[in-house]
Short mmCIF file of C-alpha atoms in Angstrom, two decimals:
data_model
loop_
_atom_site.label_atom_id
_atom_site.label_comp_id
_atom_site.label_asym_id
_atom_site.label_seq_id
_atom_site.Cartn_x
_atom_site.Cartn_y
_atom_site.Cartn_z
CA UNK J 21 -28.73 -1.04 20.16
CA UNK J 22 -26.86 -0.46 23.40
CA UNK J 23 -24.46 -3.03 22.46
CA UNK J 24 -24.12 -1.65 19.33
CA UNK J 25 -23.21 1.77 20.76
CA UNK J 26 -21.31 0.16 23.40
CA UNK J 27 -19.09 -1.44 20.88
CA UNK J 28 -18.16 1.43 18.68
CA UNK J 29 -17.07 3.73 22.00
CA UNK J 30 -14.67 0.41 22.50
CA UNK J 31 -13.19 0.08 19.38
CA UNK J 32 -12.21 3.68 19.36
CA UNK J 33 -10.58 3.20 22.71
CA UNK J 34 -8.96 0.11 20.73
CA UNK J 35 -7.77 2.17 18.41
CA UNK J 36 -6.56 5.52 20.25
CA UNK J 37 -6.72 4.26 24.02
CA UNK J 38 -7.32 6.67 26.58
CA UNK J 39 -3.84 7.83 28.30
CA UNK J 40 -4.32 11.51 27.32
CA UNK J 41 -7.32 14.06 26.35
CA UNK J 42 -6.40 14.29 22.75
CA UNK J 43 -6.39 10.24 22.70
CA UNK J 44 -9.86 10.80 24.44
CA UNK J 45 -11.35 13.24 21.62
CA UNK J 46 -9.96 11.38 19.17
CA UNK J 47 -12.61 8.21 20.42
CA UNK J 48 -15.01 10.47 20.63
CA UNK J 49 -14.71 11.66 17.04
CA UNK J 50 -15.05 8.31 16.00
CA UNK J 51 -17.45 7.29 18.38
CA UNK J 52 -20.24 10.22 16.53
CA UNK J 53 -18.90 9.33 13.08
CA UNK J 54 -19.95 5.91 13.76
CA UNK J 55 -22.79 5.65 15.81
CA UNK J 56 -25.09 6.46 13.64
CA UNK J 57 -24.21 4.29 10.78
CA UNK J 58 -25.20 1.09 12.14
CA UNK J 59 -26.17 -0.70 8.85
CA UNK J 60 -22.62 -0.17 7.48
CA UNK J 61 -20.97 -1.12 10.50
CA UNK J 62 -22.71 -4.58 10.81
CA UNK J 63 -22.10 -5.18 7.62
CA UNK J 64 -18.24 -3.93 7.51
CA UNK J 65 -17.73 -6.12 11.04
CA UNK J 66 -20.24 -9.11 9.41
CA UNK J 67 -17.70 -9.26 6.04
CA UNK J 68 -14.69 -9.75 8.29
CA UNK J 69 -16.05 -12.56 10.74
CA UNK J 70 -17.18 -14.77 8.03
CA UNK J 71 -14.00 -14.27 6.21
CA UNK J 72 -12.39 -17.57 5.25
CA UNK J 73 -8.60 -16.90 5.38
CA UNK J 74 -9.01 -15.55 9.27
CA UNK J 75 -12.00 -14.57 10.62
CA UNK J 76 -10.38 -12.07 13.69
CA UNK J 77 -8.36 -9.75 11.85
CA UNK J 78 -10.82 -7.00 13.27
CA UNK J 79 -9.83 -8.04 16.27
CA UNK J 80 -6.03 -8.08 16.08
CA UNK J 81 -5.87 -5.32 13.89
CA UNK J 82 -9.00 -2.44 15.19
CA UNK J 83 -6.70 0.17 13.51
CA UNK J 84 -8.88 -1.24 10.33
CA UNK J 85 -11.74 0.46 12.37
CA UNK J 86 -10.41 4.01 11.98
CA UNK J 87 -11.18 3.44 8.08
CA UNK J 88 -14.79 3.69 9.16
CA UNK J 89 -14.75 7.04 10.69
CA UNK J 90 -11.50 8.47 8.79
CA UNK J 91 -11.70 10.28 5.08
CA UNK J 92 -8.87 7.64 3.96
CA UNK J 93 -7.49 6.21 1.06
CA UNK J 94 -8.16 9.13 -1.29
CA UNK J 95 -9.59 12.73 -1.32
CA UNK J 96 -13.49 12.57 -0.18
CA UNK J 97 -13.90 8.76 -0.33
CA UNK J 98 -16.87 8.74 1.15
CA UNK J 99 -17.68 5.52 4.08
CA UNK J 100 -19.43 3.52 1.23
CA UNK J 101 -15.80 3.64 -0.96
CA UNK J 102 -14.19 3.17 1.71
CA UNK J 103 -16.23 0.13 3.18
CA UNK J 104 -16.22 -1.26 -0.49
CA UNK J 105 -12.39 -0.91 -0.83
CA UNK J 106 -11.55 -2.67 2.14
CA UNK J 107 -14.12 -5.26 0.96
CA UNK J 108 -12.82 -5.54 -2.59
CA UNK J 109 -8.84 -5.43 -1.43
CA UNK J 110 -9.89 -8.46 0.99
CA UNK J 111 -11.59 -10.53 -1.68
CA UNK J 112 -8.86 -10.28 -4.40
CA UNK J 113 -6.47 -11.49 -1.84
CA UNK J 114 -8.00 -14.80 -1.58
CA UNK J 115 -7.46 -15.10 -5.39
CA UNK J 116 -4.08 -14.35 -4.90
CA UNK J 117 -2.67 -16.12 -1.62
CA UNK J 118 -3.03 -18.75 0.13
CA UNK J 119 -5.30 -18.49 3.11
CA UNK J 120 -2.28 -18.77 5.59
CA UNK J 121 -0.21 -16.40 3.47
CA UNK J 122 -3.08 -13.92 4.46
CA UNK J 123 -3.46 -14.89 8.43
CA UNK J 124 0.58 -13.93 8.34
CA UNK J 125 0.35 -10.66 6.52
CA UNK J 126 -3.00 -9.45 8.92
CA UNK J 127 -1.29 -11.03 12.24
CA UNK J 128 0.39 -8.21 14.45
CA UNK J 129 4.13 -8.51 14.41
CA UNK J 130 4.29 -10.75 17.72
CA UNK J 131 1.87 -13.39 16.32
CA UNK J 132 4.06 -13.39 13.04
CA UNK J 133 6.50 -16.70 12.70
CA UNK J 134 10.14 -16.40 12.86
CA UNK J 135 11.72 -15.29 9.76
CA UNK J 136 8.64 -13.57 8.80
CA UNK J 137 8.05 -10.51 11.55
CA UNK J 138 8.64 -8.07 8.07
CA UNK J 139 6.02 -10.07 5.67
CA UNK J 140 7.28 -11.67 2.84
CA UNK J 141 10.55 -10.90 1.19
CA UNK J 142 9.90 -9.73 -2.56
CA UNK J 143 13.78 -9.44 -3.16
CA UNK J 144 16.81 -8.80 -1.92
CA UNK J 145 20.39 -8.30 -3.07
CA UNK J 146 23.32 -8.56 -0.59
CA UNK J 147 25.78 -6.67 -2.71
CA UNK J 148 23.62 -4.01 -2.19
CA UNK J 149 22.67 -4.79 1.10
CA UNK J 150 18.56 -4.49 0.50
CA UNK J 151 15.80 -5.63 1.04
CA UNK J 152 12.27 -5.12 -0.16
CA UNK J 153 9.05 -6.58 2.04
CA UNK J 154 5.26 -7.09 1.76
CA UNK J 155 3.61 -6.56 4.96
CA UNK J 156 0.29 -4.78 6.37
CA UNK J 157 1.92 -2.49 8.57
CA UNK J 158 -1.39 -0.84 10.41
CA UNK J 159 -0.03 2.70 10.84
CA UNK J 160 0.18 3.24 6.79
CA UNK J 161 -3.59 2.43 6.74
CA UNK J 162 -4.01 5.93 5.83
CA UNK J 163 -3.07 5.07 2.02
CA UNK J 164 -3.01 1.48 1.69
CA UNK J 165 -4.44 -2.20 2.77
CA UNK J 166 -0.55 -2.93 2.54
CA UNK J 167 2.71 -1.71 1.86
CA UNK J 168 6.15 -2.68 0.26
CA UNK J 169 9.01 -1.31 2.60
CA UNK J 170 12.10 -0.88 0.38
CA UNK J 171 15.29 -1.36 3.21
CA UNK J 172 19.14 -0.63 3.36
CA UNK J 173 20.38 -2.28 5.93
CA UNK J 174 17.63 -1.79 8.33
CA UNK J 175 17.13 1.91 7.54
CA UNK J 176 13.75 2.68 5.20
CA UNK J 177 14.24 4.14 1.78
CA UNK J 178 10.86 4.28 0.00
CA UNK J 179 7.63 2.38 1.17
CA UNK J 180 4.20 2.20 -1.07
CA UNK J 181 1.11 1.64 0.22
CA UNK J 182 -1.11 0.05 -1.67
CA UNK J 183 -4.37 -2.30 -1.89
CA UNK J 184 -6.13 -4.41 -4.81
CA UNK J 185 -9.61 -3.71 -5.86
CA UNK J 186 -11.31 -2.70 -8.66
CA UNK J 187 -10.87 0.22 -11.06
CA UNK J 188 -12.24 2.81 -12.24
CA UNK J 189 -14.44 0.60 -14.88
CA UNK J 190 -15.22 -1.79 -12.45
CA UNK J 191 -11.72 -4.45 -13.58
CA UNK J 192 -9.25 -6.09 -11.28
CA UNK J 193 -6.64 -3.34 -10.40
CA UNK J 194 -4.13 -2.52 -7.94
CA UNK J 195 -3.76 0.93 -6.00
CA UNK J 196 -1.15 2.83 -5.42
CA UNK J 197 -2.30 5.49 -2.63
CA UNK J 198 1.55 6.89 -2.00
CA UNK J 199 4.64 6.34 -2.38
CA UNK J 200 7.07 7.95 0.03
CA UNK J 201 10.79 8.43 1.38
CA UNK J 202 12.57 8.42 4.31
CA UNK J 203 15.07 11.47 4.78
CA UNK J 204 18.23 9.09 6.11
CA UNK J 205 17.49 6.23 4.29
CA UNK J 206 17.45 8.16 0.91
CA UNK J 207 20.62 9.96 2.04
CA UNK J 208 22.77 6.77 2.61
CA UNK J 209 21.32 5.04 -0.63
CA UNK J 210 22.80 7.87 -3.24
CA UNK J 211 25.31 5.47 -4.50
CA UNK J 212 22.62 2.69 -5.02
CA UNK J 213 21.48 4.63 -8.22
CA UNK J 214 25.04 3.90 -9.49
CA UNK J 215 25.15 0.32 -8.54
CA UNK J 216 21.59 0.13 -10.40
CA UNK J 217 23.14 1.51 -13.42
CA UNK J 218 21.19 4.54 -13.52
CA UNK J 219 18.03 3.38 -11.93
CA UNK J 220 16.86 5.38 -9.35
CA UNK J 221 15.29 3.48 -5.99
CA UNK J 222 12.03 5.59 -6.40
CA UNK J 223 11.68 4.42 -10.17
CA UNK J 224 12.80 0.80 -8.59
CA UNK J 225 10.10 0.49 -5.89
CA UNK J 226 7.66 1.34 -8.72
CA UNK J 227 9.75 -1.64 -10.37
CA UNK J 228 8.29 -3.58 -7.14
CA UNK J 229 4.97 -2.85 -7.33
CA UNK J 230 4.43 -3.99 -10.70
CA UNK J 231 6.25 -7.31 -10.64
CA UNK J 232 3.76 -7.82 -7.66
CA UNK J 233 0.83 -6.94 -9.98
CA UNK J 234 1.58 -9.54 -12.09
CA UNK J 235 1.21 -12.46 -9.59
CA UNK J 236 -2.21 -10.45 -8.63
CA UNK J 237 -4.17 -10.81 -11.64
CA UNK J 238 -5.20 -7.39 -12.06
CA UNK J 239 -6.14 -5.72 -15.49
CA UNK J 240 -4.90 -1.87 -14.49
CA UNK J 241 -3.12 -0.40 -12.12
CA UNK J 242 -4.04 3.57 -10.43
CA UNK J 243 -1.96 5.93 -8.58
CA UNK J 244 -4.23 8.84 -6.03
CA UNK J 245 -2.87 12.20 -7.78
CA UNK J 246 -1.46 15.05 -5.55
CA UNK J 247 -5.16 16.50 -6.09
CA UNK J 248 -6.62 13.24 -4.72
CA UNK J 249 -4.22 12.63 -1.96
CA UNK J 250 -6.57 11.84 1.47
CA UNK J 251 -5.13 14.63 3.47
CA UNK J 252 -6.85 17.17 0.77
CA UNK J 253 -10.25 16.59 2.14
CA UNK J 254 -9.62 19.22 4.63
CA UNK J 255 -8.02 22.11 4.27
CA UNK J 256 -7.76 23.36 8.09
CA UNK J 257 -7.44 27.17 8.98
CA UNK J 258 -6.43 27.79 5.37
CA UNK J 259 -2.57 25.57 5.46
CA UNK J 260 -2.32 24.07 2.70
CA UNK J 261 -2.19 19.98 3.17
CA UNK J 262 0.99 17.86 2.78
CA UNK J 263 1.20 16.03 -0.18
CA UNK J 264 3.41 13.91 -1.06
CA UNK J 265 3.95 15.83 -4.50
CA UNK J 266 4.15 12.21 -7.39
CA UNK J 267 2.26 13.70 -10.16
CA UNK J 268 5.78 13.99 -11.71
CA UNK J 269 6.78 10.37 -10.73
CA UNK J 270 3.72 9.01 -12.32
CA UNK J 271 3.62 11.53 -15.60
CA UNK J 272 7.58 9.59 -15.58
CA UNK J 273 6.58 6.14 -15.43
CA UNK J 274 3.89 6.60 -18.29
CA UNK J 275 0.72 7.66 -16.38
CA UNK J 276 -2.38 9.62 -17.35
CA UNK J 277 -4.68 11.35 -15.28
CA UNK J 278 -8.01 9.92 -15.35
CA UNK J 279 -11.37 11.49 -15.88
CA UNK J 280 -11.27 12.07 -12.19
CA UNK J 281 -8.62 13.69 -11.57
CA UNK J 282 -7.66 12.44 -8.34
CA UNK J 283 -6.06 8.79 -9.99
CA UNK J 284 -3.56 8.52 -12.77
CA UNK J 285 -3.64 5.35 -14.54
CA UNK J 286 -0.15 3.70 -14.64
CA UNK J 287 0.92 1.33 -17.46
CA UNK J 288 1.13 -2.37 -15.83
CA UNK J 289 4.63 -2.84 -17.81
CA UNK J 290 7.71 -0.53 -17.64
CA UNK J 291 8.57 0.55 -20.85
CA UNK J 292 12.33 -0.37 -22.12
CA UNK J 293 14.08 2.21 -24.07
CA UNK J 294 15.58 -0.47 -27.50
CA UNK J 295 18.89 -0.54 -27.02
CA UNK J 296 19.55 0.74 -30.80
CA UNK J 297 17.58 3.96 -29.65
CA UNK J 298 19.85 4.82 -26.69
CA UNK J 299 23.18 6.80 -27.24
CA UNK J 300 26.14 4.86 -27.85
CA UNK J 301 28.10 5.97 -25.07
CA UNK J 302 24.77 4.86 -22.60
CA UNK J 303 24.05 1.37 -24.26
CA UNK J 304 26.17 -0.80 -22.07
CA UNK J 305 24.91 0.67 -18.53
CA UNK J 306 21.20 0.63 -20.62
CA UNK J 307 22.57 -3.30 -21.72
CA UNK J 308 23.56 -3.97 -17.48
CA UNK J 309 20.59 -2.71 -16.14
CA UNK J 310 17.88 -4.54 -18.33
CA UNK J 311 20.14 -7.47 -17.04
CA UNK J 312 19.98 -7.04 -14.01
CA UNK J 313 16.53 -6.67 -13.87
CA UNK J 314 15.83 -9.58 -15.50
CA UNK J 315 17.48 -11.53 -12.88
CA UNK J 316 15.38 -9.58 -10.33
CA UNK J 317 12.03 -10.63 -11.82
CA UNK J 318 13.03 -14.47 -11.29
CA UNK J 319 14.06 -13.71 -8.04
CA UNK J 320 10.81 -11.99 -7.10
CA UNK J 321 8.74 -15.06 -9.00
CA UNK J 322 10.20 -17.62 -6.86
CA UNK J 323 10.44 -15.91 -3.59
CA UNK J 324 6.77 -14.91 -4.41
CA UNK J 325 5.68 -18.77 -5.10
CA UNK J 326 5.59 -20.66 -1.80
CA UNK J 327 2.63 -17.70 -1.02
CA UNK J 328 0.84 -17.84 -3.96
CA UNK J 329 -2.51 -20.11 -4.76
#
């Protein structure tokens, strides 16, 4: 038991370190929200060290620790969701990737080969100058088991978090937990709508997501609601929380709210407007953008295949 307790005041110091006093009450927050869950904290440290694809992630990324003793993910998950998500995201990914694909995506940056530091490229067009990656990067842990960053240049428009799991009836499914912009980045990439022929870069890195979906063999896909965002849990001297304010996003791209209503279930396929429905003076930037597209989704497929089982 000493060790035990011994252990859990040192991965907080992993995870905070000690160079100031909020650092320090920070481990000790997590130190008393874990402490006494022993049973769940063998078992969440047990899953990961017999875990075939690499068996230290713990230990190169501790930030996975903070899940433990943080409500993540969504509004009130309590530590059995959240153990059980980080679980369930794990285990789909070995149905998915290869094992080394995995030990890449969970290595910190300076362990990462050359060529690789950003994850794997989903798809990129140099007319546009863009780029969109899969990585884990560990300080969106908050909302995700890992993220597609969606790049101009090297500046950050969007970036989803996001994990695989199951749903809400138990099937294969992929979470979204947010989606979210960066103020300069969305400022320089106003004229990328045009070049997209109307398509917007939020309704694009939604694009993203599902072509990665496909390749993950999942049966639904979820977005966490404004209601259900993780930073809800707590409303602190009566401020209201910052949201990241998608319910109109995902009402856009087709979703429903669920019978919880902190998850919207998205449609796993984008619907496409028939041309013969659009107005004649919009059917040849309609026309151009389904084509483009198109080429998109075989771009994504074969970057996507040297990673894939």
């Amino acid at each position: 038991m000493f060790q035990y307790i011994k252990d859990q005041w040192a991965n907080g110091r992993a995870i905070y370190g000690k160079k100031s006093w909020r650092e320090t009450r920070r481990v000790i927050l997590h130190f008393l929200r874990t402490v006494g869950h022993k049973q769940e904290m063998m078992e969440y440290k047990a899953f990961f060290e017999s875990y075939a694809p690499d068996q230290h992630i713990l230990d190169k990324q501790e930030g996975l620790y903070e899940l433990m003793s943080r409500i993540f993910l969504f509004k009130e998950s309590t530590l059995r969701e959240r153990i059980d998500a980080v679980k369930n995201h794990f285990t789909a990914l070995e149905d998915v990737f290869t094992p080394e694909t995995i030990e890449m995506l969970y290595n910190p940056d300076e362990l990462k080969p050359e060529g690789l530091k950003q994850g794997i490229l989903l798809w990129e067009d140099t007319d546009l100058n863009m780029t969109a990656h899969l990585n884990f990067m560990t300080g969106q842990r908050k909302e995700g088991l890992f993220t597609i960053l969606l790049q101009l240049g090297d500046q950050g428009v969007y970036h989803a978090n996001i994990r695989l799991g199951k749903g809400l009836e138990g099937e294969p499914a992929l979470w979204i937990g947010t989606i979210q912009g960066y103020k300069d980045g969305l400022d320089n990439a106003k004229h990328i709508t045009k070049k997209m022929f109307g398509y917007r870069p939020k309704n694009f890195i939604v694009f993203l997501i599902r072509e990665l979906a496909k390749y993950c063999k999942v049966q639904s896909m979820y977005a966490v609601s404004d209601e259900g965002f993780y930073a809800n849990t707590h409303m602190v001297r009566g401020h209201k929380a910052k949201v990241a304010e998608l319910d109109p996003l995902w009402e856009d791209i087709g979703g429903t709210v669920t019978q919880d209503s902190r998850f919207f279930k998205i449609p796993l396929e984008e619907y496409r407007k028939p041309i013969e429905e659009i107005k004649s003076q919009k059917r040849n930037q309609y026309r151009k953008r389904y084509e483009l597209l198109d080429g998109y989704q075989e771009q994504i497929r074969g970057n996507l295949k040297a990673y894939l089982h």
